[in-house]
Coordinates of C-alpha atoms in Angstrom, one line a residue:
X123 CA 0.0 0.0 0.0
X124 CA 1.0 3.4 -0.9
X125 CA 0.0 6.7 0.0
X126 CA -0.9 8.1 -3.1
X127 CA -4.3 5.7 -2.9
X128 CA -5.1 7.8 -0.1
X129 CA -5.8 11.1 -2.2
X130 CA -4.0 14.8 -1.2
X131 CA -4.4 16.5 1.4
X132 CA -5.9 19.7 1.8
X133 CA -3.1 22.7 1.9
X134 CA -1.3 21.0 -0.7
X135 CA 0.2 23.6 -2.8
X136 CA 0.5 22.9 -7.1
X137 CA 3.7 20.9 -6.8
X138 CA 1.9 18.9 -3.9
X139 CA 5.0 18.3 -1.8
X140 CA 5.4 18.9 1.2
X141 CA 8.4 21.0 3.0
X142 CA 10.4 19.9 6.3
X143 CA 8.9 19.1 9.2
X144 CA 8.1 22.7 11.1
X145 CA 7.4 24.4 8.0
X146 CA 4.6 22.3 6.6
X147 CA 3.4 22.2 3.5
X148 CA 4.6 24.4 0.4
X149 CA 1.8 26.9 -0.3
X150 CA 0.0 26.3 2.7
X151 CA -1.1 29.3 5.0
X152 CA 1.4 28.3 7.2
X153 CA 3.5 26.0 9.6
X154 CA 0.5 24.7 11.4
X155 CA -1.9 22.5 9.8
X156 CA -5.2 20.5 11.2
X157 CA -4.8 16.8 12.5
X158 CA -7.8 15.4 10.0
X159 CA -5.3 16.7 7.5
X160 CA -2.2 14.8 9.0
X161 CA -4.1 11.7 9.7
X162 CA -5.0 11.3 6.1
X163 CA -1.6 11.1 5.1
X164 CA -0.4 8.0 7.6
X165 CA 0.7 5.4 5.5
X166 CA -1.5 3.0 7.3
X167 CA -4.3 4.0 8.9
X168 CA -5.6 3.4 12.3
X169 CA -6.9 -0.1 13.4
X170 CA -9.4 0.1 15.9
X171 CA -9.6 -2.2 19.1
X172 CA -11.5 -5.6 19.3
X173 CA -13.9 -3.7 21.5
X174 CA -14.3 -1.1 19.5
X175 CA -13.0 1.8 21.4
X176 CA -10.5 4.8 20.1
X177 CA -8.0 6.8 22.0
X178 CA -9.3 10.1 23.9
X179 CA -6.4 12.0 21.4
X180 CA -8.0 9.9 18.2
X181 CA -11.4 11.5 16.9
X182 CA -13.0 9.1 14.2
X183 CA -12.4 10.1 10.4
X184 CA -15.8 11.3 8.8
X185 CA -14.3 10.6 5.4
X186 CA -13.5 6.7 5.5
X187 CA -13.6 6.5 1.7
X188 CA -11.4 9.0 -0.5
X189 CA -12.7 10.3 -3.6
X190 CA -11.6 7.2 -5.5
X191 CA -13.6 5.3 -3.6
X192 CA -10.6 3.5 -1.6
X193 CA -12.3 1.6 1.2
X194 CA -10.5 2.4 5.1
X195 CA -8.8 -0.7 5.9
X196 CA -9.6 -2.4 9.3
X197 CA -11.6 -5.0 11.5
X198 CA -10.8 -8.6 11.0
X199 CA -7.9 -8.0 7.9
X200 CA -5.5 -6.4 10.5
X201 CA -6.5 -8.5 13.5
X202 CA -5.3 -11.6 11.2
X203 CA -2.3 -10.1 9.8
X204 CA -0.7 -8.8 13.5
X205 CA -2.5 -10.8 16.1
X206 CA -3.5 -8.7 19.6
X207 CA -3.9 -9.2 23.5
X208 CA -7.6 -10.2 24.0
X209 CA -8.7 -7.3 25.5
X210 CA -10.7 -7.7 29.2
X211 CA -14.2 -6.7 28.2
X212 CA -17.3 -8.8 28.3
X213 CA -18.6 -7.6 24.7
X214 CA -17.9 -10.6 21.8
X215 CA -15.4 -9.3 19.4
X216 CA -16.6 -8.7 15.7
X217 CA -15.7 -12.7 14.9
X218 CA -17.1 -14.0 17.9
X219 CA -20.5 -15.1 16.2
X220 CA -18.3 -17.4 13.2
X221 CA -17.2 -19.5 16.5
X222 CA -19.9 -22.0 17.4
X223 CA -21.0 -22.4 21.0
X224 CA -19.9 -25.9 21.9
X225 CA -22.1 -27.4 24.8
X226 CA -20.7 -28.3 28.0
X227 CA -20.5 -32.1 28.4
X228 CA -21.6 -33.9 31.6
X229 CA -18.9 -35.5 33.5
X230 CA -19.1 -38.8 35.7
X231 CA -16.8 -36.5 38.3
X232 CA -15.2 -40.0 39.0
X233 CA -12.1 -42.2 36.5
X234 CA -15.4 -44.9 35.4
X235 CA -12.3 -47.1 34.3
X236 CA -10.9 -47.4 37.6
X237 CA -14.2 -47.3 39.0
X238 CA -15.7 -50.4 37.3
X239 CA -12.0 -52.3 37.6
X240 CA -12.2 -52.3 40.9
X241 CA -16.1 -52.9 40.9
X242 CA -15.7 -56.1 39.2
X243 CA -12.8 -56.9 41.5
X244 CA -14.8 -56.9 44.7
X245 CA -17.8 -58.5 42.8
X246 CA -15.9 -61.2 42.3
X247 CA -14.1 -61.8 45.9
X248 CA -17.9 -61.7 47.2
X249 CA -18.8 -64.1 44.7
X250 CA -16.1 -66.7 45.6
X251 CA -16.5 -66.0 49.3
X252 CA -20.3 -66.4 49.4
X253 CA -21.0 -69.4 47.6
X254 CA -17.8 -71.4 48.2
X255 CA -18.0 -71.2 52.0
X256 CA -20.2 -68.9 54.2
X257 CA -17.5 -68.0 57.1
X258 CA -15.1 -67.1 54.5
X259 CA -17.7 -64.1 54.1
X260 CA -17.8 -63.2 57.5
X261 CA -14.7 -62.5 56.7
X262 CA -14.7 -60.4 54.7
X263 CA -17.6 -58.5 56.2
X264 CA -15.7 -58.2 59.2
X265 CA -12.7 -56.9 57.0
X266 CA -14.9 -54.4 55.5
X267 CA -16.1 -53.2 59.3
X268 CA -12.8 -52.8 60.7
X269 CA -11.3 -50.6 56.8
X270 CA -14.2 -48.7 57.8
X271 CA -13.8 -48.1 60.7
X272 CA -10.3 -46.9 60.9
X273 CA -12.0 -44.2 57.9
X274 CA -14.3 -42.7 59.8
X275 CA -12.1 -42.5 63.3
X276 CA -9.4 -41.2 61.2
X277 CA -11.5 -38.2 59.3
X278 CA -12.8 -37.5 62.7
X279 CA -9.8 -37.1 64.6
X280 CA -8.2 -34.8 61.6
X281 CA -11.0 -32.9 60.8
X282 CA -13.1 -32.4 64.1
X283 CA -10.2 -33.7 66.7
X284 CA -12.3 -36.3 68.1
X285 CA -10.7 -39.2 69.6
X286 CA -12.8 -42.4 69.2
X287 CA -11.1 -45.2 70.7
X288 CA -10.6 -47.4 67.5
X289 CA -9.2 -51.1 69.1
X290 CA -12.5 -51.6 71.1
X291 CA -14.5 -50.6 67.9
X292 CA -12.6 -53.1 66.0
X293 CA -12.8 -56.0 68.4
X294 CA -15.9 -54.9 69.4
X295 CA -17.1 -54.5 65.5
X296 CA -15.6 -58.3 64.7
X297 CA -17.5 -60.0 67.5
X298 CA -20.9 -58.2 66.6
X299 CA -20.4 -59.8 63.1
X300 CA -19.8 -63.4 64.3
X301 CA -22.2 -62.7 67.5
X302 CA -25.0 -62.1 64.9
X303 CA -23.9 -65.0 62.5
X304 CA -24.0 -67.7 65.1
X305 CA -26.7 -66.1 67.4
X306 CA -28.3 -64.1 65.5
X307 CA -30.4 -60.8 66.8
X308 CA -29.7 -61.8 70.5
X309 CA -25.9 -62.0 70.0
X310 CA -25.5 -58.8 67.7
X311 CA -27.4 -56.3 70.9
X312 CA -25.1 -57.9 73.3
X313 CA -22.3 -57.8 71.1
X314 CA -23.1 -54.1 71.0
X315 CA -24.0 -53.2 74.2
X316 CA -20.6 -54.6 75.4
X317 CA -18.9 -52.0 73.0
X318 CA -20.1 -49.3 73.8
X319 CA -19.1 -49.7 77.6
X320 CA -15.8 -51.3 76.1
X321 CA -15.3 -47.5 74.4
X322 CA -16.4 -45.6 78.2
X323 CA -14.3 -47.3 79.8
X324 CA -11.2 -47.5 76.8
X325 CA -11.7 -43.7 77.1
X326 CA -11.3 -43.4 80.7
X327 CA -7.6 -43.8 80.1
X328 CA -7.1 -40.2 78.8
X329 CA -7.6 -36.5 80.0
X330 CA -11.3 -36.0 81.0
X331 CA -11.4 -32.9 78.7
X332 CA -13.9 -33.5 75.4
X333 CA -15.0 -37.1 77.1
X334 CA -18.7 -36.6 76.5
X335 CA -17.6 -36.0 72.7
X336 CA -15.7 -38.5 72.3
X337 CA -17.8 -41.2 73.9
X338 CA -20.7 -40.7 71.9
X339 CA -19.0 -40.2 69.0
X340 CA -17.2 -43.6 69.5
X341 CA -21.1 -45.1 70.4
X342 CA -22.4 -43.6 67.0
X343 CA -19.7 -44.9 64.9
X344 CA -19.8 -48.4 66.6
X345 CA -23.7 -48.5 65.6
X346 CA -23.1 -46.7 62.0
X347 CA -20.5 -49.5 60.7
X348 CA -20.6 -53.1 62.8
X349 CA -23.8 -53.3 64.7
X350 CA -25.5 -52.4 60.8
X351 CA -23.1 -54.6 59.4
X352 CA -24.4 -57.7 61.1
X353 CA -28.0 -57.2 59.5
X354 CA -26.1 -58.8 56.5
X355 CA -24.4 -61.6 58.4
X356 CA -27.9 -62.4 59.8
X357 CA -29.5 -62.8 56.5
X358 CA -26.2 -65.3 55.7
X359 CA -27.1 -67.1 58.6
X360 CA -30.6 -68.9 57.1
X361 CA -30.1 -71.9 54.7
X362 CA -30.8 -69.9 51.4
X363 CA -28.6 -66.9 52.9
X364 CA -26.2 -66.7 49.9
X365 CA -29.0 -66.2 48.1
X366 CA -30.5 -63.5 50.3
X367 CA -27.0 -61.5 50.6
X368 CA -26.5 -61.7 46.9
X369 CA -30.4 -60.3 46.0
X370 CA -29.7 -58.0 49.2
X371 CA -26.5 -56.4 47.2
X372 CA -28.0 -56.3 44.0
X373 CA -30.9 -54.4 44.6
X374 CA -28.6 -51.9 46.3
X375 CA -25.9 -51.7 43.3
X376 CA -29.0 -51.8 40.7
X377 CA -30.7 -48.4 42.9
X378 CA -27.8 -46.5 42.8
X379 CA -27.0 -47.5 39.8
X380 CA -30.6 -46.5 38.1
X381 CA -30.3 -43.3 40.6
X382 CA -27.0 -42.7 38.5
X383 CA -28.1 -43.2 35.2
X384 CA -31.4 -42.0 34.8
X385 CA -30.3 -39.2 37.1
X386 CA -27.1 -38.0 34.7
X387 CA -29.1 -38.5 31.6
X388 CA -33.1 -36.6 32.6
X389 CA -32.0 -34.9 36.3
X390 CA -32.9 -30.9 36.3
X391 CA -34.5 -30.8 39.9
X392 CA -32.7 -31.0 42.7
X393 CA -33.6 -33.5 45.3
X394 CA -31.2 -32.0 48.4
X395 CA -29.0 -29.5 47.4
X396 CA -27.8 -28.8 50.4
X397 CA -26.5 -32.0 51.2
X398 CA -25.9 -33.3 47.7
X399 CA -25.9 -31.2 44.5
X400 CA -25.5 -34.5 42.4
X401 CA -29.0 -35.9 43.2
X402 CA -32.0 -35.0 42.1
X403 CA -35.3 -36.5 41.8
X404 CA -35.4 -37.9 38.2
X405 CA -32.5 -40.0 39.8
X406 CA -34.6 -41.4 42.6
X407 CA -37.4 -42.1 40.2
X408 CA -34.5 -44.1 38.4
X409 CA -33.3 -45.9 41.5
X410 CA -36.9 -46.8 42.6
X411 CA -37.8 -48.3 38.9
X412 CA -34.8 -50.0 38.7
X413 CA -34.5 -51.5 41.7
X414 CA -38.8 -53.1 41.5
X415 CA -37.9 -54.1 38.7
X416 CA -35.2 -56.1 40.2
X417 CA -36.6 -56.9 43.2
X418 CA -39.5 -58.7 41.6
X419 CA -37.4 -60.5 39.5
X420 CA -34.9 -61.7 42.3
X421 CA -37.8 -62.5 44.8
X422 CA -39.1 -64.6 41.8
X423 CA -36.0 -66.5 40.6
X424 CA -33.6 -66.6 43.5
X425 CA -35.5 -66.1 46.7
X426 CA -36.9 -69.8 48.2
X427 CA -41.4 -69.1 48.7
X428 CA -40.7 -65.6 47.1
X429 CA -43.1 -63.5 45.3
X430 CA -43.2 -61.2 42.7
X431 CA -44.7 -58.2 44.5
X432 CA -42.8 -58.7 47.5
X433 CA -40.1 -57.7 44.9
X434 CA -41.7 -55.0 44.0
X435 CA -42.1 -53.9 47.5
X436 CA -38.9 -55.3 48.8
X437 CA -37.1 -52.7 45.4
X438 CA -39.4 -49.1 46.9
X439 CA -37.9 -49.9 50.5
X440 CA -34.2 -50.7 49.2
X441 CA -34.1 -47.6 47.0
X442 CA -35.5 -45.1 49.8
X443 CA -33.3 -46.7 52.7
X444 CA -30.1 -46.5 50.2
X445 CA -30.6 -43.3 48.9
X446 CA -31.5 -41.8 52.9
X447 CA -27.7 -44.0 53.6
X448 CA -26.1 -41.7 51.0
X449 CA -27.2 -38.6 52.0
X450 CA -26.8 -39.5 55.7
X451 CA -23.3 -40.0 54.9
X452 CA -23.0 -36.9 52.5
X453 CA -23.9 -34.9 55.7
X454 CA -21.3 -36.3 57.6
X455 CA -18.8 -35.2 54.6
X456 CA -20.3 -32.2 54.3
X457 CA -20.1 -31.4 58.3
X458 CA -16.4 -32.9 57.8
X459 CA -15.2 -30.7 55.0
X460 CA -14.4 -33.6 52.9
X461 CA -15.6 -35.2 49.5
X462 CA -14.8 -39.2 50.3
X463 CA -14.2 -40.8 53.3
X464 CA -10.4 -42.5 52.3
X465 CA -8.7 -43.1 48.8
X466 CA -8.3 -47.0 49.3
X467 CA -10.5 -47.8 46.1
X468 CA -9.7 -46.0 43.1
X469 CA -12.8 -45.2 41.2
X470 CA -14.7 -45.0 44.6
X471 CA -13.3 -43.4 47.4
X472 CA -12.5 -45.3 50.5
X473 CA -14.5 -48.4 52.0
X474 CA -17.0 -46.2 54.0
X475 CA -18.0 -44.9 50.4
X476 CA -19.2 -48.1 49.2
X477 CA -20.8 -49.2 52.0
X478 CA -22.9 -45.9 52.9
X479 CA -26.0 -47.2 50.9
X480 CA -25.8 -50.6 51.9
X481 CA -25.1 -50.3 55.7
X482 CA -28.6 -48.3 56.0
X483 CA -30.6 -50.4 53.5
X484 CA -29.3 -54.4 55.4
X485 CA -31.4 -54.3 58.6
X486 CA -34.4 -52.9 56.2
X487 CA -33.7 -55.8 53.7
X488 CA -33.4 -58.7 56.4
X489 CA -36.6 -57.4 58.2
X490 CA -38.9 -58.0 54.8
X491 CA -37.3 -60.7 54.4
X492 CA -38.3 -61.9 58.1
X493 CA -41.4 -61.2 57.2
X494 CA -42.3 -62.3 53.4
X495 CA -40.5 -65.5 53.8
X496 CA -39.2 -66.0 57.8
X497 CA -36.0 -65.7 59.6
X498 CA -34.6 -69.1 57.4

């Protein structure tokens, strides 16, 4: 570009040339001349900003076309030929509307890969344990009780600095397991009646300051994980109880996992937001379809004397008591500061993560079945 496609300026004497700097032109009136009349003859002319703004100093030319018709060059050429600094302003820049809007896509919020890995590994040591030998699950109930419990003493001592005594929780926790197993109801209340004066006294053993706290929160904690826990080693205890553990733990994967899908893919209402954002009620329309659906077909098929619409009933309760179990234990994360309760299981969270919806939804689960089809 040259500057003779920009026309002459005005005060241009016949020759057209102009003389040094402080004299101006030749012919003009003299040394001073107007800025219009200077600007014109820049060999480039101004670019303005994305946002459209000028400089205080810089007063828009009224004459953006010469008498030649030579268009004033600016806008998107110039932007592409010298790239700027985004400038901080919340206006769209002229090309904003040639980029599309690309939607925001939902995330899981967890690695599924890991998630489902270790799913399948757990599936399968609960598979082998039940139906190969029924103490060998005990096991790994009581396994599960004791992880958990070291979880939820530990958060509470780093979070809240509350010191629950965990060695008579875990003895405590293992012989409530077995108590219920061999003795069933009878054992598991005695079993926990003994822990809870195990953790009085246990506690006695350290500075009275913060007692009372620490007491009850070692009472709570020894009711939340192993006096729940032994619902499920009751319902192993009757002859068909592999068969009423594994319905039990389907019917609780199948809720949350309806609750999951059919919240992510249709969920726009909230169900508690204050104690979790994530759920809402097209979720626990999902969990309670999923799991009567289920339910009916496990009571059917798997269950000895079972009944279709005990199913049905026996999926409503299980998807009510496990979704209450999760957002009982969202409230204790919440209270805690913390999203999961350990990093054991990749995918998951810690132990007390998996079991938050089950540990609620067992003594609901072994009651029905007391009642559909007896105590086995």
């Amino acid at each position: 570009m040259n500057e003779s496609s920009w026309g002459a300026p005005p005060g241009v004497g016949q020759a057209g040339q102009w003389g040094p700097p402080d004299q101006g032109p030749v012919g003009s009136a003299g040394p001073a001349h107007d800025w219009g009349a200077a600007a014109q003859t820049r060999p480039m002319p101004i670019v303005p900003d994305p946002g459209g703004h000028q400089d205080d100093d810089r007063k828009p030319l009224d004459d953006d076309r010469d008498d030649r018709g030579a268009a004033r060059l600016s806008g998107p050429l110039f932007r592409d030929e010298q790239p700027q600094e985004p400038m901080p302003t919340s206006l769209p820049g002229p090309d904003s509307s040639q980029q599309p809007h690309k939607p925001q896509k939902k995330s899981a919020g967890r690695n599924l890969r890991a998630a489902i890995g270790v799913g399948v590994g757990l599936g399968a040591v609960i598979l082998i344990s039940l139906f190969v030998y029924k103490p060998l699950f005990v096991g790994v109930i009581v396994i599960a009780v004791v992880v958990g419990l070291w979880e939820l003493t530990s958060r509470l001592s780093e979070r809240k600095d509350i010191k629950v005594p965990l060695v008579p929780l875990a003895l405590g926790g293992t012989a409530m397991v077995v108590a219920g197993y061999v003795r069933g109801a009878e054992g598991a209340w005695v079993a926990m009646a003994l822990t809870a004066l195990a953790v009085l006294v246990w506690r006695m053993t350290e500075a009275p300051e913060n007692y009372l706290r620490d007491v009850t929160a070692g009472v709570f904690a020894a009711f939340y994980v192993p006096f729940l826990a032994t619902f499920v080693a009751m319902m192993l205890a009757a002859d068909d109880g592999p068969q009423r553990v594994l319905t039990f733990l389907l019917l609780t994967v199948v809720s949350d996992t309806g609750a999951y899908a059919v919240g992510w893919r249709f969920g726009k209402h909230k169900l508690a937001p204050r104690i979790s954002p994530g759920k809402t009620r097209e979720g626990l329309f999902g969990a309670v379809l999923f799991a009567m659906v289920a339910g009916a077909l496990c009571m059917e098929l798997i269950i000895t004397d079972g009944a279709w619409w005990q199913g049905l009933l026996l999926g409503i309760a299980v998807a009510a008591s496990a979704t209450l179990g999760d957002l009982g234990e969202s409230m204790i994360k919440r209270d805690l500061g913390i999203k999961d309760m350990g990093t054991l299981l990749p995918g998951h969270g810690g132990i007390m993560d998996r079991l938050d919806s089950l540990l609620p939804t067992a003594p609901v689960v072994w009651l029905l079945y007391v009642i559909f089809v007896g105590s086995g």
